[in-house]
CSV table of C-alpha atoms in Angstrom, one decimal:
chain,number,residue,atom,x,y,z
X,274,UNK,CA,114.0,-85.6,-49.1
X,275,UNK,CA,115.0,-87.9,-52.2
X,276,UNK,CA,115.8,-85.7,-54.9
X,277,UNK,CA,114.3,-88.4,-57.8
X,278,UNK,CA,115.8,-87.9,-61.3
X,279,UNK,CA,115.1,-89.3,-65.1
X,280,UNK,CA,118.4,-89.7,-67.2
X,281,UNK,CA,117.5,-89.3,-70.9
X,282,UNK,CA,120.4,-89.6,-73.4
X,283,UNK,CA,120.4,-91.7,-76.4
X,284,UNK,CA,123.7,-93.7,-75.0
X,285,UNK,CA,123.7,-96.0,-73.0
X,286,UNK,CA,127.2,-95.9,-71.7
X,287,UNK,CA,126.5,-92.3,-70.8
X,288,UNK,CA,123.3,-93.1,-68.6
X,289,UNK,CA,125.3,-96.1,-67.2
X,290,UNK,CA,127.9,-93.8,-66.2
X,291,UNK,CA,125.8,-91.1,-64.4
X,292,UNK,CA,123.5,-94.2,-62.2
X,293,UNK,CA,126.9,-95.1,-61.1
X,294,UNK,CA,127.5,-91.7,-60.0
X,295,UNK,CA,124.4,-91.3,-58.5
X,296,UNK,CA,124.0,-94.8,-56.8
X,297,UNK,CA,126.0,-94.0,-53.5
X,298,UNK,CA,124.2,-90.9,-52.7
X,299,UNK,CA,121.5,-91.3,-50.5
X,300,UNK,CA,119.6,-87.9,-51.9
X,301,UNK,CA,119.5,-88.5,-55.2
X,302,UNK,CA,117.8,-91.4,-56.6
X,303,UNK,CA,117.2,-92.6,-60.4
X,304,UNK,CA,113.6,-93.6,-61.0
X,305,UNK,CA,113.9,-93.8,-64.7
X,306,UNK,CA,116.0,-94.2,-68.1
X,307,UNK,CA,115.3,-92.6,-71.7
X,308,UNK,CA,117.2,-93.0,-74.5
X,309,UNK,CA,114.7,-90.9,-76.4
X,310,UNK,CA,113.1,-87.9,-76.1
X,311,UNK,CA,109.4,-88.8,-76.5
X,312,UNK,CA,110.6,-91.5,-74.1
X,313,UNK,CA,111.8,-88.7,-71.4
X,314,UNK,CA,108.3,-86.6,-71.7
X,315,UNK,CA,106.4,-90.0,-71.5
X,316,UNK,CA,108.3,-91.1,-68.3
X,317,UNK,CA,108.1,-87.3,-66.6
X,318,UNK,CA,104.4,-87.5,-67.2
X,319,UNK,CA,104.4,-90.9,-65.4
X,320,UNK,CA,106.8,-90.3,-62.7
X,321,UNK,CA,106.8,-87.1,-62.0
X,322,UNK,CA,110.6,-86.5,-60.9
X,323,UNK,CA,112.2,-84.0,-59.3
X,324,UNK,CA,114.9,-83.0,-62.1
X,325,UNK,CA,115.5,-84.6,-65.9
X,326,UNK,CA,118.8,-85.0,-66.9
X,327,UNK,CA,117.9,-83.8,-70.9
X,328,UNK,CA,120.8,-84.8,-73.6
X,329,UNK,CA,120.1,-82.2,-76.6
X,330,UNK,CA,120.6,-84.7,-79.6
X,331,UNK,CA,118.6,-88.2,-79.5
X,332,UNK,CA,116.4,-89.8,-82.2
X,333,UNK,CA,113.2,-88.3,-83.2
X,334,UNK,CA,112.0,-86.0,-80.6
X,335,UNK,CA,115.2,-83.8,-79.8
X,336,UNK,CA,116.3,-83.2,-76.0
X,337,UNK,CA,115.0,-79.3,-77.1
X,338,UNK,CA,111.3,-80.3,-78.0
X,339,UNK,CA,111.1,-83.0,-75.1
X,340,UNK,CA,112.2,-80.3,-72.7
X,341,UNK,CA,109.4,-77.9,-74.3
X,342,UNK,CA,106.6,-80.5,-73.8
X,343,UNK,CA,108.2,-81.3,-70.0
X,344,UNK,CA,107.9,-77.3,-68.8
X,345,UNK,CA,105.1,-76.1,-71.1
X,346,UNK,CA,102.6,-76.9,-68.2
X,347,UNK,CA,104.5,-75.9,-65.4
X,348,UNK,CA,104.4,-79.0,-63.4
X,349,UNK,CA,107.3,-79.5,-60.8
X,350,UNK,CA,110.0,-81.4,-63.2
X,351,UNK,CA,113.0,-79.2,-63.6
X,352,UNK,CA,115.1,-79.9,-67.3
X,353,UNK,CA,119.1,-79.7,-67.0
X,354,UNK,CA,120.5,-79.9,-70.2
X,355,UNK,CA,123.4,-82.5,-70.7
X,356,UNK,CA,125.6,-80.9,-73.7
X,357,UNK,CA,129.7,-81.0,-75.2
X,358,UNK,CA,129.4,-77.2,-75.3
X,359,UNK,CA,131.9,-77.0,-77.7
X,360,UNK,CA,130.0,-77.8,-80.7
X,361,UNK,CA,125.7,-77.8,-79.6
X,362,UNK,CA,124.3,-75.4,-81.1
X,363,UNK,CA,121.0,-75.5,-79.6
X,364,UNK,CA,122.0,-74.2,-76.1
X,365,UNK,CA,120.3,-70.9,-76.1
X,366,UNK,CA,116.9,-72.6,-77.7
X,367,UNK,CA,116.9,-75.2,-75.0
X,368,UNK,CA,116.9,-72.4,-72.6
X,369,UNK,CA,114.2,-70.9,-74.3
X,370,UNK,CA,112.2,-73.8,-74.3
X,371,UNK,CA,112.3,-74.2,-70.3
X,372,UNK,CA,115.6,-75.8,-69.1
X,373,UNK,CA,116.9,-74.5,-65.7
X,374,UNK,CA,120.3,-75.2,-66.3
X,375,UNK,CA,123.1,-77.3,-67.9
X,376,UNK,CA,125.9,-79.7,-67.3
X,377,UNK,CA,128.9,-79.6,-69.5
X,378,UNK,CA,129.5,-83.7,-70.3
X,379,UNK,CA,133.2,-83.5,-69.0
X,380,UNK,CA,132.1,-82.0,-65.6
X,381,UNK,CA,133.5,-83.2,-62.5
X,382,UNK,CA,131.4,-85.7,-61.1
X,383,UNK,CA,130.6,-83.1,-57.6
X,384,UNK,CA,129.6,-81.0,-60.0
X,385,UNK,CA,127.6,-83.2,-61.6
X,386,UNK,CA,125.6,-83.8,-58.4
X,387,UNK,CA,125.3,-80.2,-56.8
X,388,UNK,CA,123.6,-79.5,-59.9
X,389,UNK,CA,121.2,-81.8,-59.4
X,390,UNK,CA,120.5,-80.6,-55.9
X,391,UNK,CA,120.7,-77.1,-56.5
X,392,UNK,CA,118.5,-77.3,-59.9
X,393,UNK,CA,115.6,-79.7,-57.5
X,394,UNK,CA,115.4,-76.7,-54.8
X,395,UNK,CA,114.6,-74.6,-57.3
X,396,UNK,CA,117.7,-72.1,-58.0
X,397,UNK,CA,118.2,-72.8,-61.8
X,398,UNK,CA,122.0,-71.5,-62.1
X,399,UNK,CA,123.9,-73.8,-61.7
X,400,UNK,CA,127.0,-72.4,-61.8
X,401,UNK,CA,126.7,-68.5,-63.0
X,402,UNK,CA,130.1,-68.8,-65.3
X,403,UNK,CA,129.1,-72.0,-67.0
X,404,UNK,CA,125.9,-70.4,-68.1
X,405,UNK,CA,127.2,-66.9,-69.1
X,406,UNK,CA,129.8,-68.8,-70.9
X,407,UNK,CA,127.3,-70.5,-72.5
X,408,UNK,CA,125.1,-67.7,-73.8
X,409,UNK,CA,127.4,-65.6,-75.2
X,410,UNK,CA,128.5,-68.5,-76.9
X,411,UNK,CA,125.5,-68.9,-78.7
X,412,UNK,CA,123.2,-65.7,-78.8
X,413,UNK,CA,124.3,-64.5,-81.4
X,414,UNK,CA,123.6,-67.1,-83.5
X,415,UNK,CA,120.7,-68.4,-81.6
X,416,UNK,CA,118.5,-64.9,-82.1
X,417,UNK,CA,118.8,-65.2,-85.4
X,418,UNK,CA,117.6,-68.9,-85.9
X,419,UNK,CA,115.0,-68.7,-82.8
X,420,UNK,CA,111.0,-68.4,-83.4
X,421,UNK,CA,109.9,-67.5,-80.1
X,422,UNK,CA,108.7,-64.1,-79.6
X,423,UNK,CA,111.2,-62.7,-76.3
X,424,UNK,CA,109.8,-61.7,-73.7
X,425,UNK,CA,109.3,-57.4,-73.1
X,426,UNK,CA,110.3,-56.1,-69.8
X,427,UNK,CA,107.6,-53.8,-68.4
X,428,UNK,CA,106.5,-53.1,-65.3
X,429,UNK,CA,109.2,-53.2,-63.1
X,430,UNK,CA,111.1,-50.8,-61.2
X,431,UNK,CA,114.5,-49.4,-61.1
X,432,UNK,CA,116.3,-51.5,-58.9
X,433,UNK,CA,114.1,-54.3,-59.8
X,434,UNK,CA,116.0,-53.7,-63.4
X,435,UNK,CA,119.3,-53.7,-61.8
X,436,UNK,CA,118.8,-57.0,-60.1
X,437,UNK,CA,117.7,-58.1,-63.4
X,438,UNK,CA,120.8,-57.0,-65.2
X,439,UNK,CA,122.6,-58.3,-62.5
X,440,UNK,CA,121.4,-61.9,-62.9
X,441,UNK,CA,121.6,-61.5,-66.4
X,442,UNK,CA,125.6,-61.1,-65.9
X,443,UNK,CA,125.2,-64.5,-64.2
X,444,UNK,CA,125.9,-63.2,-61.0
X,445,UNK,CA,124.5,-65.0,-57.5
X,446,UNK,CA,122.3,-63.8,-54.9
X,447,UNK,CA,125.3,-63.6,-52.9
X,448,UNK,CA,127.3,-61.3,-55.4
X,449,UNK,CA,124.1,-59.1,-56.0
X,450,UNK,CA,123.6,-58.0,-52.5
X,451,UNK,CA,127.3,-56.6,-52.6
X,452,UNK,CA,126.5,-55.1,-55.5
X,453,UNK,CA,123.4,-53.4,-54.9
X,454,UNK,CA,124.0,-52.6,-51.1
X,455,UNK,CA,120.9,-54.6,-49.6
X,456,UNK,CA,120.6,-57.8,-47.8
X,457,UNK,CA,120.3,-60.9,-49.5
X,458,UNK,CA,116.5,-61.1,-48.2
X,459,UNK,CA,116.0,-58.3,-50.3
X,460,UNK,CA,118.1,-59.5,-53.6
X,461,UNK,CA,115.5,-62.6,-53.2
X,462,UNK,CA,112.8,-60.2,-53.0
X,463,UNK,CA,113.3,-59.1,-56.2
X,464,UNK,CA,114.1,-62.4,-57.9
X,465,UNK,CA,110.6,-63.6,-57.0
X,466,UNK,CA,108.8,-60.3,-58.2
X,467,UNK,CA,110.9,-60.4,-61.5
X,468,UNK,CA,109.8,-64.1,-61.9
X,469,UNK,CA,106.1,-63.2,-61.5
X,470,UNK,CA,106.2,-59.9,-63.1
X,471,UNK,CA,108.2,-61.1,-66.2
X,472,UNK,CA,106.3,-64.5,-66.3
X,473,UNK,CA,109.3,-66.3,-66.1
X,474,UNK,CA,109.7,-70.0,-65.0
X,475,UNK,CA,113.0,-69.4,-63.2
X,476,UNK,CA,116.2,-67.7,-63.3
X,477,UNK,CA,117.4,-69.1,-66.5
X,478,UNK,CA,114.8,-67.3,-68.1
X,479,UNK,CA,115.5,-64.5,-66.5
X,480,UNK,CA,119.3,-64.5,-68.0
X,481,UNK,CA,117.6,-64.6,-71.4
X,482,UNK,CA,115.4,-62.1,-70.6
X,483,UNK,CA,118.1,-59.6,-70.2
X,484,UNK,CA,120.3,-60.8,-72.7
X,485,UNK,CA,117.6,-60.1,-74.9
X,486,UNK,CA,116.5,-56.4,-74.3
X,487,UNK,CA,120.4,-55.3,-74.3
X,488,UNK,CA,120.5,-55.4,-70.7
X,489,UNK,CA,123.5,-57.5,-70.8
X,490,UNK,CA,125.6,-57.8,-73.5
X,491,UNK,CA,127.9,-61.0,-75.0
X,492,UNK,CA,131.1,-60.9,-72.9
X,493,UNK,CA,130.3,-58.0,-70.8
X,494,UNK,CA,131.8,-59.1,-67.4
X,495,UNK,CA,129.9,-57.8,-64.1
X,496,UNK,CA,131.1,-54.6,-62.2
């Protein structure tokens, strides 16, 4: 299957350069350009793709609210975030508003691409580091400036919790099963029932969720 993509950024030489990355593969395919956000929710409404590629900053509607607008409904378009890192401070609000994941502008173009894949089959970190890295970056700061009501954990059990904390330290399926001492089957288990449970789109949200009831804590590193 064709993984089909919409690059939205406000420059062109950045869209150029990622539809030259993307042209040799024969998985990934780019059915549209925006160089504005209204532009990227009118397209994914459209086209329906797979993944948007979502700069933050562009003219009028922001890469934040176009992202809101994209997920709101929960259609089957996944949002990636395209940010510098260094100096967005909107990160943790983009991840509020429904992206699944991020990619760091000065990635390496195989990155570049596995997050494309792994963000269309539906597992939303990308890569567990970049995205810790970029929440404790900007919690903080972001909890004070954000407007959206978190999300309360209840209902869930014990080790559910644990799994949860667990993501929430950006850890993988993979790294949770060693941790918790079940199979990976299981670790998935829990995922899903977290997802439903906490009414979360994915497992970005889920990262947030923690981070925002003091399961997990800036810089705290997993054990």
């Amino acid at each position: 299957m064709t993984v089909r993509v919409v690059l939205a950024d406000d420059q062109p030489l950045i869209r150029a350069a990622l539809v030259m990355v993307i042209a040799d593969m024969p998985d990934i395919e780019v059915v549209a350009e925006a160089g504005t956000g209204l532009e990227a929710v009118r397209m994914t409404r459209d086209l329906r793709p797979d993944v948007v590629v979502m700069d933050i900053r562009m003219p009028g509607m922001d890469g934040i609210e176009a992202t809101r607008m994209i997920t709101k409904d929960g259609g089957p378009t996944h949002v990636i975030v395209l940010t510098t890192f260094d100096d967005d401070n909107n990160v943790y609000n983009a991840l509020r508003a429904g992206a699944s994941g991020f990619l760091v502008k000065d990635m390496a173009v195989s990155d570049i691409l596995g997050a494309i894949r792994v963000v269309a089959a539906g597992d939303a970190l990308i890569a567990p580091k970049v995205t810790r890295r970029l929440i404790e970056e900007f919690t903080g700061r972001s909890r004070r400036t954000a407007t959206v009501p978190k999300k309360e954990i209840r209902g869930i059990t014990g080790r559910e919790r644990e799994a949860l904390t667990l993501v929430g330290q950006g850890m993988s399926n993979t790294d949770i099963s060693e941790a918790m001492g079940i199979s990976a089957a299981t670790v998935k288990s829990y995922v899903t029932r977290l997802l439903a449970k906490l009414n979360a789109r994915d497992r970005a949200q889920l990262v947030i969720i923690a981070y925002e009831n003091g399961l997990v804590a800036p810089g705290k590193e997993p054990t």
